[in-house]
Amino acid sequence: MIKLLFLGTFLFSTVCLNAQDTESYQEAPNPVAVNPVLWSEVKAPQVSWGSTDVRYKKEEPAAISGIKKNINLTAWKGEKVSAQLVVWTPETLNNLTFTVSDLTSGSESISKDDIRTSFVRYVMTDELNKDGLGACGYRNSADFDSTLVADVLDHLTPSLVIPANSAQGGWISVRVPQHAKAGKYTGTVTVRNGDTALSELKLTVNVKNRILPVPSEWAFHLDLWQNPYAVARYYGVEPFSDKHFELMRPLMKLYADAGGKVITASIMHKPWNGQTYDAFESMVTWLKKADGTWYFDYTVFDKWVEFMMSTGVRKQISCFSMVPWRLSFQYFDQASNSFKYLNAKPGEAAYEEFWITMLKSFAQHLKKKGWFEITHIAMDERPMKDMQETLKVIRKADKDFKVSLAGTYHPELVDELDDYCITIAERFPPETIDSRREAGKVTTYYTCCSEPRPNTFTFSPPAEAEWLAWHSAKENLDGYLRWALNSWVKNPLQDSRFTAWAAGDTYLICPGARSSIRMERLTEGVQAFEKVRILKEEFKKKDNKGAIKNIEKILQMFDERSLGEIPAATAVNKAKEVINRY
């Protein structure tokens, strides 16, 4: 039996044996040629503060009107804030580095240990569909314009060689300690080529006398689906081995530190029919014994959930899926010593019998582990008829099971779903949001390949990632869902394109626990949501109607239908300015 369980758990996963070095790597060649005319006026290496709203092109001088040597950021205690510097050079720099000092305010300081520096690395990207209306559908890279774009934040590589006539960004992330005293903290960032100092930039962080709670205490319901199988393939390790968990820990910590609340678990074979480069396999072994009875093994499921909880993600477990994209359910048949499939759909007797048996066992196991109250049977973009039939089966198995859906809004499902997430193009009635919140239910929205903007493709304007959580605040929602935290493509550090959907649609974090511009800006948006929530609660208690009115006014900018008139960067920067006054 032990040998059989091992087979049922691991046979599905394929492992690539040529994993890349996590410390250093080569970027893909730039398909865009350098235009010498653009560089004719640049006589020496230039260094300036830039904007985190801009992805600076590798082959062009930075589009900065004047060299900026000073930058001022504003933060609450416990908040992480970012800045971007940019270097552009007409000559080769063989050993580019940049270092940051402690930030000081009188006798107080923010240690450089609380500051992370990263090179902004370049990755291949593409574009929206030719009609500009979205990015869904299978695609051939040759049919789309492809370029290098700044996105990966590489904190592991200590220095870079910068070719002549090229630009390079540097990202500075300051995590203000919660115990810091309010004040103006100032330090320097020194940019060098080898032993030669190219420039010294001044960095100032104005720390307000307000505290942002730690991420695990944030109210924002962030749900980014994790794919452990992608990590196993990329590094060539056995799925759910000690080495696998060791490699995943810093990756999933990025999610936890962004306020991640939900653990993604696959309880059947290929819930999305293998649409990603690395398919989701079952974390539960389904075994039909020779006598016709069923045996379920939860060893991998338990290890995965316990691991994710140890990183700080503990609020919810979402288990996919009773209604997969292909209604075919794999199990191991002991009598024939082979894998078999049940082809059945919701509403059919075979489907009901198959799932009730499993769900009763699953409920018993979850209750024993103490996880039943946080576990949701989860579905994704399924028709209402299928959902209604599936709900009948779930209730027969255990009436207290929680259920979640990311899909279309149906009033008939409002009371049935404990976690209901709809597309950004739809709207929950305000009274529905309020009643669900009073009942302890979660109400959110999602974006996917359908929306040209706002989105988190590698070519999307960076501010759009931050805009997303502001939109949640505007709509009085509990959070946001994106289907892919780390469903990596074949070589995610070099090429973010995929055979389906626009580049970057499948992942936000990168191998080596490297973050991205998109992930950092998304996290800053979640922080902004928390700041808005905290301020509104305070002002409500103090009956400060004027302040509440000011906040509600700025939130009205975060409507996806007005992004053409109010770009994400404009809305985000104006809103931050208002919020940081308090």
mmCIF file with all atom_site columns, N, CA and C in Angstrom, residues 36-91:
data_model
loop_
_atom_site.group_PDB
_atom_site.id
_atom_site.type_symbol
_atom_site.label_atom_id
_atom_site.label_alt_id
_atom_site.label_comp_id
_atom_site.label_asym_id
_atom_site.label_entity_id
_atom_site.label_seq_id
_atom_site.pdbx_PDB_ins_code
_atom_site.Cartn_x
_atom_site.Cartn_y
_atom_site.Cartn_z
_atom_site.occupancy
_atom_site.B_iso_or_equiv
_atom_site.pdbx_formal_charge
_atom_site.auth_seq_id
_atom_site.auth_comp_id
_atom_site.auth_asym_id
_atom_site.auth_atom_id
_atom_site.pdbx_PDB_model_num
ATOM 1   N N  . PRO A 1 36 ? 21.352 55.051 -32.308 1.00 0.00 ? 36 PRO A N  1
ATOM 2   C CA . PRO A 1 36 ? 22.471 55.918 -31.901 1.00 0.00 ? 36 PRO A CA 1
ATOM 3   C C  . PRO A 1 36 ? 22.083 57.384 -31.754 1.00 0.00 ? 36 PRO A C  1
ATOM 4   N N  . VAL A 1 37 ? 21.094 57.813 -32.504 1.00 0.00 ? 37 VAL A N  1
ATOM 5   C CA . VAL A 1 37 ? 20.682 59.220 -32.433 1.00 0.00 ? 37 VAL A CA 1
ATOM 6   C C  . VAL A 1 37 ? 20.200 59.574 -31.029 1.00 0.00 ? 37 VAL A C  1
ATOM 7   N N  . LEU A 1 38 ? 19.497 58.646 -30.390 1.00 0.00 ? 38 LEU A N  1
ATOM 8   C CA . LEU A 1 38 ? 18.979 58.914 -29.056 1.00 0.00 ? 38 LEU A CA 1
ATOM 9   C C  . LEU A 1 38 ? 20.085 59.066 -28.030 1.00 0.00 ? 38 LEU A C  1
ATOM 10  N N  . TRP A 1 39 ? 21.254 58.498 -28.324 1.00 0.00 ? 39 TRP A N  1
ATOM 11  C CA . TRP A 1 39 ? 22.366 58.528 -27.381 1.00 0.00 ? 39 TRP A CA 1
ATOM 12  C C  . TRP A 1 39 ? 23.410 59.588 -27.716 1.00 0.00 ? 39 TRP A C  1
ATOM 13  N N  . SER A 1 40 ? 23.194 60.322 -28.759 1.00 0.00 ? 40 SER A N  1
ATOM 14  C CA . SER A 1 40 ? 24.230 61.250 -29.242 1.00 0.00 ? 40 SER A CA 1
ATOM 15  C C  . SER A 1 40 ? 24.552 62.363 -28.248 1.00 0.00 ? 40 SER A C  1
ATOM 16  N N  . GLU A 1 41 ? 23.583 62.722 -27.411 1.00 0.00 ? 41 GLU A N  1
ATOM 17  C CA . GLU A 1 41 ? 23.796 63.813 -26.456 1.00 0.00 ? 41 GLU A CA 1
ATOM 18  C C  . GLU A 1 41 ? 24.270 63.320 -25.086 1.00 0.00 ? 41 GLU A C  1
ATOM 19  N N  . VAL A 1 42 ? 24.327 61.997 -24.903 1.00 0.00 ? 42 VAL A N  1
ATOM 20  C CA . VAL A 1 42 ? 24.754 61.440 -23.611 1.00 0.00 ? 42 VAL A CA 1
ATOM 21  C C  . VAL A 1 42 ? 26.260 61.186 -23.678 1.00 0.00 ? 42 VAL A C  1
ATOM 22  N N  . LYS A 1 43 ? 27.024 61.966 -22.949 1.00 0.00 ? 43 LYS A N  1
ATOM 23  C CA . LYS A 1 43 ? 28.491 61.917 -23.040 1.00 0.00 ? 43 LYS A CA 1
ATOM 24  C C  . LYS A 1 43 ? 29.145 61.114 -21.915 1.00 0.00 ? 43 LYS A C  1
ATOM 25  N N  . ALA A 1 44 ? 28.411 60.859 -20.846 1.00 0.00 ? 44 ALA A N  1
ATOM 26  C CA . ALA A 1 44 ? 28.965 60.137 -19.689 1.00 0.00 ? 44 ALA A CA 1
ATOM 27  C C  . ALA A 1 44 ? 27.826 59.425 -18.967 1.00 0.00 ? 44 ALA A C  1
ATOM 28  N N  . PRO A 1 45 ? 28.132 58.455 -18.103 1.00 0.00 ? 45 PRO A N  1
ATOM 29  C CA . PRO A 1 45 ? 27.071 57.766 -17.349 1.00 0.00 ? 45 PRO A CA 1
ATOM 30  C C  . PRO A 1 45 ? 26.238 58.752 -16.524 1.00 0.00 ? 45 PRO A C  1
ATOM 31  N N  . GLN A 1 46 ? 24.932 58.566 -16.545 1.00 0.00 ? 46 GLN A N  1
ATOM 32  C CA . GLN A 1 46 ? 24.002 59.422 -15.823 1.00 0.00 ? 46 GLN A CA 1
ATOM 33  C C  . GLN A 1 46 ? 23.260 58.601 -14.767 1.00 0.00 ? 46 GLN A C  1
ATOM 34  N N  . VAL A 1 47 ? 23.006 59.226 -13.613 1.00 0.00 ? 47 VAL A N  1
ATOM 35  C CA . VAL A 1 47 ? 22.289 58.566 -12.521 1.00 0.00 ? 47 VAL A CA 1
ATOM 36  C C  . VAL A 1 47 ? 21.246 59.526 -11.971 1.00 0.00 ? 47 VAL A C  1
ATOM 37  N N  . SER A 1 48 ? 20.033 59.049 -11.803 1.00 0.00 ? 48 SER A N  1
ATOM 38  C CA . SER A 1 48 ? 18.971 59.907 -11.287 1.00 0.00 ? 48 SER A CA 1
ATOM 39  C C  . SER A 1 48 ? 17.920 59.063 -10.591 1.00 0.00 ? 48 SER A C  1
ATOM 40  N N  . TRP A 1 49 ? 17.216 59.686 -9.664  1.00 0.00 ? 49 TRP A N  1
ATOM 41  C CA . TRP A 1 49 ? 15.993 59.072 -9.199  1.00 0.00 ? 49 TRP A CA 1
ATOM 42  C C  . TRP A 1 49 ? 14.989 59.081 -10.338 1.00 0.00 ? 49 TRP A C  1
ATOM 43  N N  . GLY A 1 50 ? 14.262 58.000 -10.479 1.00 0.00 ? 50 GLY A N  1
ATOM 44  C CA . GLY A 1 50 ? 13.213 57.928 -11.480 1.00 0.00 ? 50 GLY A CA 1
ATOM 45  C C  . GLY A 1 50 ? 11.863 57.805 -10.804 1.00 0.00 ? 50 GLY A C  1
ATOM 46  N N  . SER A 1 51 ? 10.967 57.067 -11.443 1.00 0.00 ? 51 SER A N  1
ATOM 47  C CA . SER A 1 51 ? 9.617  56.873 -10.921 1.00 0.00 ? 51 SER A CA 1
ATOM 48  C C  . SER A 1 51 ? 9.288  55.390 -10.905 1.00 0.00 ? 51 SER A C  1
ATOM 49  N N  . THR A 1 52 ? 8.617  54.942 -9.852  1.00 0.00 ? 52 THR A N  1
ATOM 50  C CA . THR A 1 52 ? 8.169  53.549 -9.813  1.00 0.00 ? 52 THR A CA 1
ATOM 51  C C  . THR A 1 52 ? 6.979  53.325 -10.742 1.00 0.00 ? 52 THR A C  1
ATOM 52  N N  . ASP A 1 53 ? 6.487  54.387 -11.371 1.00 0.00 ? 53 ASP A N  1
ATOM 53  C CA . ASP A 1 53 ? 5.408  54.269 -12.347 1.00 0.00 ? 53 ASP A CA 1
ATOM 54  C C  . ASP A 1 53 ? 5.921  53.955 -13.749 1.00 0.00 ? 53 ASP A C  1
ATOM 55  N N  . VAL A 1 54 ? 7.231  53.909 -13.919 1.00 0.00 ? 54 VAL A N  1
ATOM 56  C CA . VAL A 1 54 ? 7.811  53.783 -15.261 1.00 0.00 ? 54 VAL A CA 1
ATOM 57  C C  . VAL A 1 54 ? 8.652  52.520 -15.374 1.00 0.00 ? 54 VAL A C  1
ATOM 58  N N  . ARG A 1 55 ? 8.465  51.805 -16.481 1.00 0.00 ? 55 ARG A N  1
ATOM 59  C CA . ARG A 1 55 ? 9.364  50.717 -16.861 1.00 0.00 ? 55 ARG A CA 1
ATOM 60  C C  . ARG A 1 55 ? 10.353 51.316 -17.868 1.00 0.00 ? 55 ARG A C  1
ATOM 61  N N  . TYR A 1 56 ? 11.554 51.627 -17.423 1.00 0.00 ? 56 TYR A N  1
ATOM 62  C CA . TYR A 1 56 ? 12.522 52.295 -18.293 1.00 0.00 ? 56 TYR A CA 1
ATOM 63  C C  . TYR A 1 56 ? 13.042 51.325 -19.353 1.00 0.00 ? 56 TYR A C  1
ATOM 64  N N  . LYS A 1 57 ? 13.067 51.768 -20.587 1.00 0.00 ? 57 LYS A N  1
ATOM 65  C CA . LYS A 1 57 ? 13.517 50.931 -21.687 1.00 0.00 ? 57 LYS A CA 1
ATOM 66  C C  . LYS A 1 57 ? 15.024 50.706 -21.616 1.00 0.00 ? 57 LYS A C  1
ATOM 67  N N  . LYS A 1 58 ? 15.430 49.504 -21.901 1.00 0.00 ? 58 LYS A N  1
ATOM 68  C CA . LYS A 1 58 ? 16.847 49.144 -21.803 1.00 0.00 ? 58 LYS A CA 1
ATOM 69  C C  . LYS A 1 58 ? 17.673 49.849 -22.866 1.00 0.00 ? 58 LYS A C  1
ATOM 70  N N  . GLU A 1 59 ? 17.120 50.024 -24.054 1.00 0.00 ? 59 GLU A N  1
ATOM 71  C CA . GLU A 1 59 ? 17.887 50.500 -25.205 1.00 0.00 ? 59 GLU A CA 1
ATOM 72  C C  . GLU A 1 59 ? 17.836 52.015 -25.404 1.00 0.00 ? 59 GLU A C  1
ATOM 73  N N  . GLU A 1 60 ? 17.176 52.736 -24.472 1.00 0.00 ? 60 GLU A N  1
ATOM 74  C CA . GLU A 1 60 ? 17.054 54.183 -24.619 1.00 0.00 ? 60 GLU A CA 1
ATOM 75  C C  . GLU A 1 60 ? 17.518 54.902 -23.356 1.00 0.00 ? 60 GLU A C  1
ATOM 76  N N  . PRO A 1 61 ? 18.025 56.145 -23.510 1.00 0.00 ? 61 PRO A N  1
ATOM 77  C CA . PRO A 1 61 ? 18.298 56.942 -22.308 1.00 0.00 ? 61 PRO A CA 1
ATOM 78  C C  . PRO A 1 61 ? 16.998 57.135 -21.524 1.00 0.00 ? 61 PRO A C  1
ATOM 79  N N  . ALA A 1 62 ? 17.098 57.196 -20.207 1.00 0.00 ? 62 ALA A N  1
ATOM 80  C CA . ALA A 1 62 ? 15.901 57.365 -19.387 1.00 0.00 ? 62 ALA A CA 1
ATOM 81  C C  . ALA A 1 62 ? 15.185 58.658 -19.750 1.00 0.00 ? 62 ALA A C  1
ATOM 82  N N  . ALA A 1 63 ? 13.879 58.570 -19.880 1.00 0.00 ? 63 ALA A N  1
ATOM 83  C CA . ALA A 1 63 ? 13.082 59.742 -20.236 1.00 0.00 ? 63 ALA A CA 1
ATOM 84  C C  . ALA A 1 63 ? 12.851 60.595 -18.993 1.00 0.00 ? 63 ALA A C  1
ATOM 85  N N  . ILE A 1 64 ? 13.913 61.249 -18.562 1.00 0.00 ? 64 ILE A N  1
ATOM 86  C CA . ILE A 1 64 ? 13.876 62.100 -17.372 1.00 0.00 ? 64 ILE A CA 1
ATOM 87  C C  . ILE A 1 64 ? 14.328 63.493 -17.790 1.00 0.00 ? 64 ILE A C  1
ATOM 88  N N  . SER A 1 65 ? 13.513 64.501 -17.508 1.00 0.00 ? 65 SER A N  1
ATOM 89  C CA . SER A 1 65 ? 13.797 65.852 -18.000 1.00 0.00 ? 65 SER A CA 1
ATOM 90  C C  . SER A 1 65 ? 14.991 66.490 -17.322 1.00 0.00 ? 65 SER A C  1
ATOM 91  N N  . GLY A 1 66 ? 15.201 66.187 -16.051 1.00 0.00 ? 66 GLY A N  1
ATOM 92  C CA . GLY A 1 66 ? 16.336 66.741 -15.333 1.00 0.00 ? 66 GLY A CA 1
ATOM 93  C C  . GLY A 1 66 ? 16.820 65.769 -14.282 1.00 0.00 ? 66 GLY A C  1
ATOM 94  N N  . ILE A 1 67 ? 18.127 65.718 -14.070 1.00 0.00 ? 67 ILE A N  1
ATOM 95  C CA . ILE A 1 67 ? 18.682 64.788 -13.088 1.00 0.00 ? 67 ILE A CA 1
ATOM 96  C C  . ILE A 1 67 ? 18.124 65.111 -11.706 1.00 0.00 ? 67 ILE A C  1
ATOM 97  N N  . LYS A 1 68 ? 17.625 64.095 -11.045 1.00 0.00 ? 68 LYS A N  1
ATOM 98  C CA . LYS A 1 68 ? 17.007 64.264 -9.736  1.00 0.00 ? 68 LYS A CA 1
ATOM 99  C C  . LYS A 1 68 ? 17.850 63.521 -8.703  1.00 0.00 ? 68 LYS A C  1
ATOM 100 N N  . LYS A 1 69 ? 18.461 64.264 -7.784  1.00 0.00 ? 69 LYS A N  1
ATOM 101 C CA . LYS A 1 69 ? 19.359 63.683 -6.785  1.00 0.00 ? 69 LYS A CA 1
ATOM 102 C C  . LYS A 1 69 ? 18.693 63.431 -5.433  1.00 0.00 ? 69 LYS A C  1
ATOM 103 N N  . ASN A 1 70 ? 17.500 63.982 -5.230  1.00 0.00 ? 70 ASN A N  1
ATOM 104 C CA . ASN A 1 70 ? 16.803 63.826 -3.952  1.00 0.00 ? 70 ASN A CA 1
ATOM 105 C C  . ASN A 1 70 ? 15.406 63.259 -4.174  1.00 0.00 ? 70 ASN A C  1
ATOM 106 N N  . ILE A 1 71 ? 14.976 62.410 -3.266  1.00 0.00 ? 71 ILE A N  1
ATOM 107 C CA . ILE A 1 71 ? 13.610 61.901 -3.324  1.00 0.00 ? 71 ILE A CA 1
ATOM 108 C C  . ILE A 1 71 ? 13.055 61.821 -1.913  1.00 0.00 ? 71 ILE A C  1
ATOM 109 N N  . ASN A 1 72 ? 11.753 62.142 -1.787  1.00 0.00 ? 72 ASN A N  1
ATOM 110 C CA . ASN A 1 72 ? 11.076 62.120 -0.491  1.00 0.00 ? 72 ASN A CA 1
ATOM 111 C C  . ASN A 1 72 ? 9.894  61.162 -0.546  1.00 0.00 ? 72 ASN A C  1
ATOM 112 N N  . LEU A 1 73 ? 9.872  60.219 0.379   1.00 0.00 ? 73 LEU A N  1
ATOM 113 C CA . LEU A 1 73 ? 8.777  59.265 0.494   1.00 0.00 ? 73 LEU A CA 1
ATOM 114 C C  . LEU A 1 73 ? 8.070  59.480 1.824   1.00 0.00 ? 73 LEU A C  1
ATOM 115 N N  . THR A 1 74 ? 6.806  59.076 1.885   1.00 0.00 ? 74 THR A N  1
ATOM 116 C CA . THR A 1 74 ? 6.033  59.176 3.122   1.00 0.00 ? 74 THR A CA 1
ATOM 117 C C  . THR A 1 74 ? 5.520  57.792 3.490   1.00 0.00 ? 74 THR A C  1
ATOM 118 N N  . ALA A 1 75 ? 5.639  57.437 4.770   1.00 0.00 ? 75 ALA A N  1
ATOM 119 C CA . ALA A 1 75 ? 5.233  56.096 5.203   1.00 0.00 ? 75 ALA A CA 1
ATOM 120 C C  . ALA A 1 75 ? 4.697  56.125 6.619   1.00 0.00 ? 75 ALA A C  1
ATOM 121 N N  . TRP A 1 76 ? 3.798  55.183 6.895   1.00 0.00 ? 76 TRP A N  1
ATOM 122 C CA . TRP A 1 76 ? 3.406  54.911 8.268   1.00 0.00 ? 76 TRP A CA 1
ATOM 123 C C  . TRP A 1 76 ? 4.422  53.947 8.873   1.00 0.00 ? 76 TRP A C  1
ATOM 124 N N  . LYS A 1 77 ? 4.454  53.873 10.180  1.00 0.00 ? 77 LYS A N  1
ATOM 125 C CA . LYS A 1 77 ? 5.238  52.834 10.839  1.00 0.00 ? 77 LYS A CA 1
ATOM 126 C C  . LYS A 1 77 ? 4.676  51.472 10.410  1.00 0.00 ? 77 LYS A C  1
ATOM 127 N N  . GLY A 1 78 ? 5.546  50.557 10.039  1.00 0.00 ? 78 GLY A N  1
ATOM 128 C CA . GLY A 1 78 ? 5.108  49.247 9.584   1.00 0.00 ? 78 GLY A CA 1
ATOM 129 C C  . GLY A 1 78 ? 4.834  49.159 8.098   1.00 0.00 ? 78 GLY A C  1
ATOM 130 N N  . GLU A 1 79 ? 4.931  50.263 7.387   1.00 0.00 ? 79 GLU A N  1
ATOM 131 C CA . GLU A 1 79 ? 4.649  50.276 5.944   1.00 0.00 ? 79 GLU A CA 1
ATOM 132 C C  . GLU A 1 79 ? 5.929  50.067 5.134   1.00 0.00 ? 79 GLU A C  1
ATOM 133 N N  . LYS A 1 80 ? 5.787  49.477 3.960   1.00 0.00 ? 80 LYS A N  1
ATOM 134 C CA . LYS A 1 80 ? 6.905  49.347 3.020   1.00 0.00 ? 80 LYS A CA 1
ATOM 135 C C  . LYS A 1 80 ? 6.681  50.319 1.875   1.00 0.00 ? 80 LYS A C  1
ATOM 136 N N  . VAL A 1 81 ? 7.697  51.135 1.580   1.00 0.00 ? 81 VAL A N  1
ATOM 137 C CA . VAL A 1 81 ? 7.619  52.094 0.477   1.00 0.00 ? 81 VAL A CA 1
ATOM 138 C C  . VAL A 1 81 ? 8.805  51.883 -0.452  1.00 0.00 ? 81 VAL A C  1
ATOM 139 N N  . SER A 1 82 ? 8.638  52.293 -1.708  1.00 0.00 ? 82 SER A N  1
ATOM 140 C CA . SER A 1 82 ? 9.650  51.996 -2.720  1.00 0.00 ? 82 SER A CA 1
ATOM 141 C C  . SER A 1 82 ? 10.020 53.228 -3.526  1.00 0.00 ? 82 SER A C  1
ATOM 142 N N  . ALA A 1 83 ? 11.218 53.164 -4.092  1.00 0.00 ? 83 ALA A N  1
ATOM 143 C CA . ALA A 1 83 ? 11.704 54.180 -5.022  1.00 0.00 ? 83 ALA A CA 1
ATOM 144 C C  . ALA A 1 83 ? 12.522 53.473 -6.094  1.00 0.00 ? 83 ALA A C  1
ATOM 145 N N  . GLN A 1 84 ? 12.655 54.117 -7.237  1.00 0.00 ? 84 GLN A N  1
ATOM 146 C CA . GLN A 1 84 ? 13.453 53.554 -8.320  1.00 0.00 ? 84 GLN A CA 1
ATOM 147 C C  . GLN A 1 84 ? 14.483 54.577 -8.795  1.00 0.00 ? 84 GLN A C  1
ATOM 148 N N  . LEU A 1 85 ? 15.737 54.139 -8.867  1.00 0.00 ? 85 LEU A N  1
ATOM 149 C CA . LEU A 1 85 ? 16.767 54.946 -9.500  1.00 0.00 ? 85 LEU A CA 1
ATOM 150 C C  . LEU A 1 85 ? 17.032 54.371 -10.882 1.00 0.00 ? 85 LEU A C  1
ATOM 151 N N  . VAL A 1 86 ? 17.643 55.154 -11.743 1.00 0.00 ? 86 VAL A N  1
ATOM 152 C CA . VAL A 1 86 ? 17.953 54.655 -13.083 1.00 0.00 ? 86 VAL A CA 1
ATOM 153 C C  . VAL A 1 86 ? 19.316 55.185 -13.524 1.00 0.00 ? 86 VAL A C  1
ATOM 154 N N  . VAL A 1 87 ? 20.073 54.302 -14.133 1.00 0.00 ? 87 VAL A N  1
ATOM 155 C CA . VAL A 1 87 ? 21.393 54.624 -14.689 1.00 0.00 ? 87 VAL A CA 1
ATOM 156 C C  . VAL A 1 87 ? 21.308 54.447 -16.195 1.00 0.00 ? 87 VAL A C  1
ATOM 157 N N  . TRP A 1 88 ? 21.821 55.405 -16.941 1.00 0.00 ? 88 TRP A N  1
ATOM 158 C CA . TRP A 1 88 ? 21.938 55.213 -18.390 1.00 0.00 ? 88 TRP A CA 1
ATOM 159 C C  . TRP A 1 88 ? 23.322 55.689 -18.845 1.00 0.00 ? 88 TRP A C  1
ATOM 160 N N  . THR A 1 89 ? 23.910 54.906 -19.705 1.00 0.00 ? 89 THR A N  1
ATOM 161 C CA . THR A 1 89 ? 25.336 55.104 -19.974 1.00 0.00 ? 89 THR A CA 1
ATOM 162 C C  . THR A 1 89 ? 25.695 54.911 -21.451 1.00 0.00 ? 89 THR A C  1
ATOM 163 N N  . PRO A 1 90 ? 26.556 55.791 -21.987 1.00 0.00 ? 90 PRO A N  1
ATOM 164 C CA . PRO A 1 90 ? 27.032 55.630 -23.364 1.00 0.00 ? 90 PRO A CA 1
ATOM 165 C C  . PRO A 1 90 ? 28.237 54.692 -23.452 1.00 0.00 ? 90 PRO A C  1
ATOM 166 N N  . GLU A 1 91 ? 28.747 54.292 -22.304 1.00 0.00 ? 91 GLU A N  1
ATOM 167 C CA . GLU A 1 91 ? 29.925 53.411 -22.259 1.00 0.00 ? 91 GLU A CA 1
ATOM 168 C C  . GLU A 1 91 ? 29.637 52.201 -21.379 1.00 0.00 ? 91 GLU A C  1
#
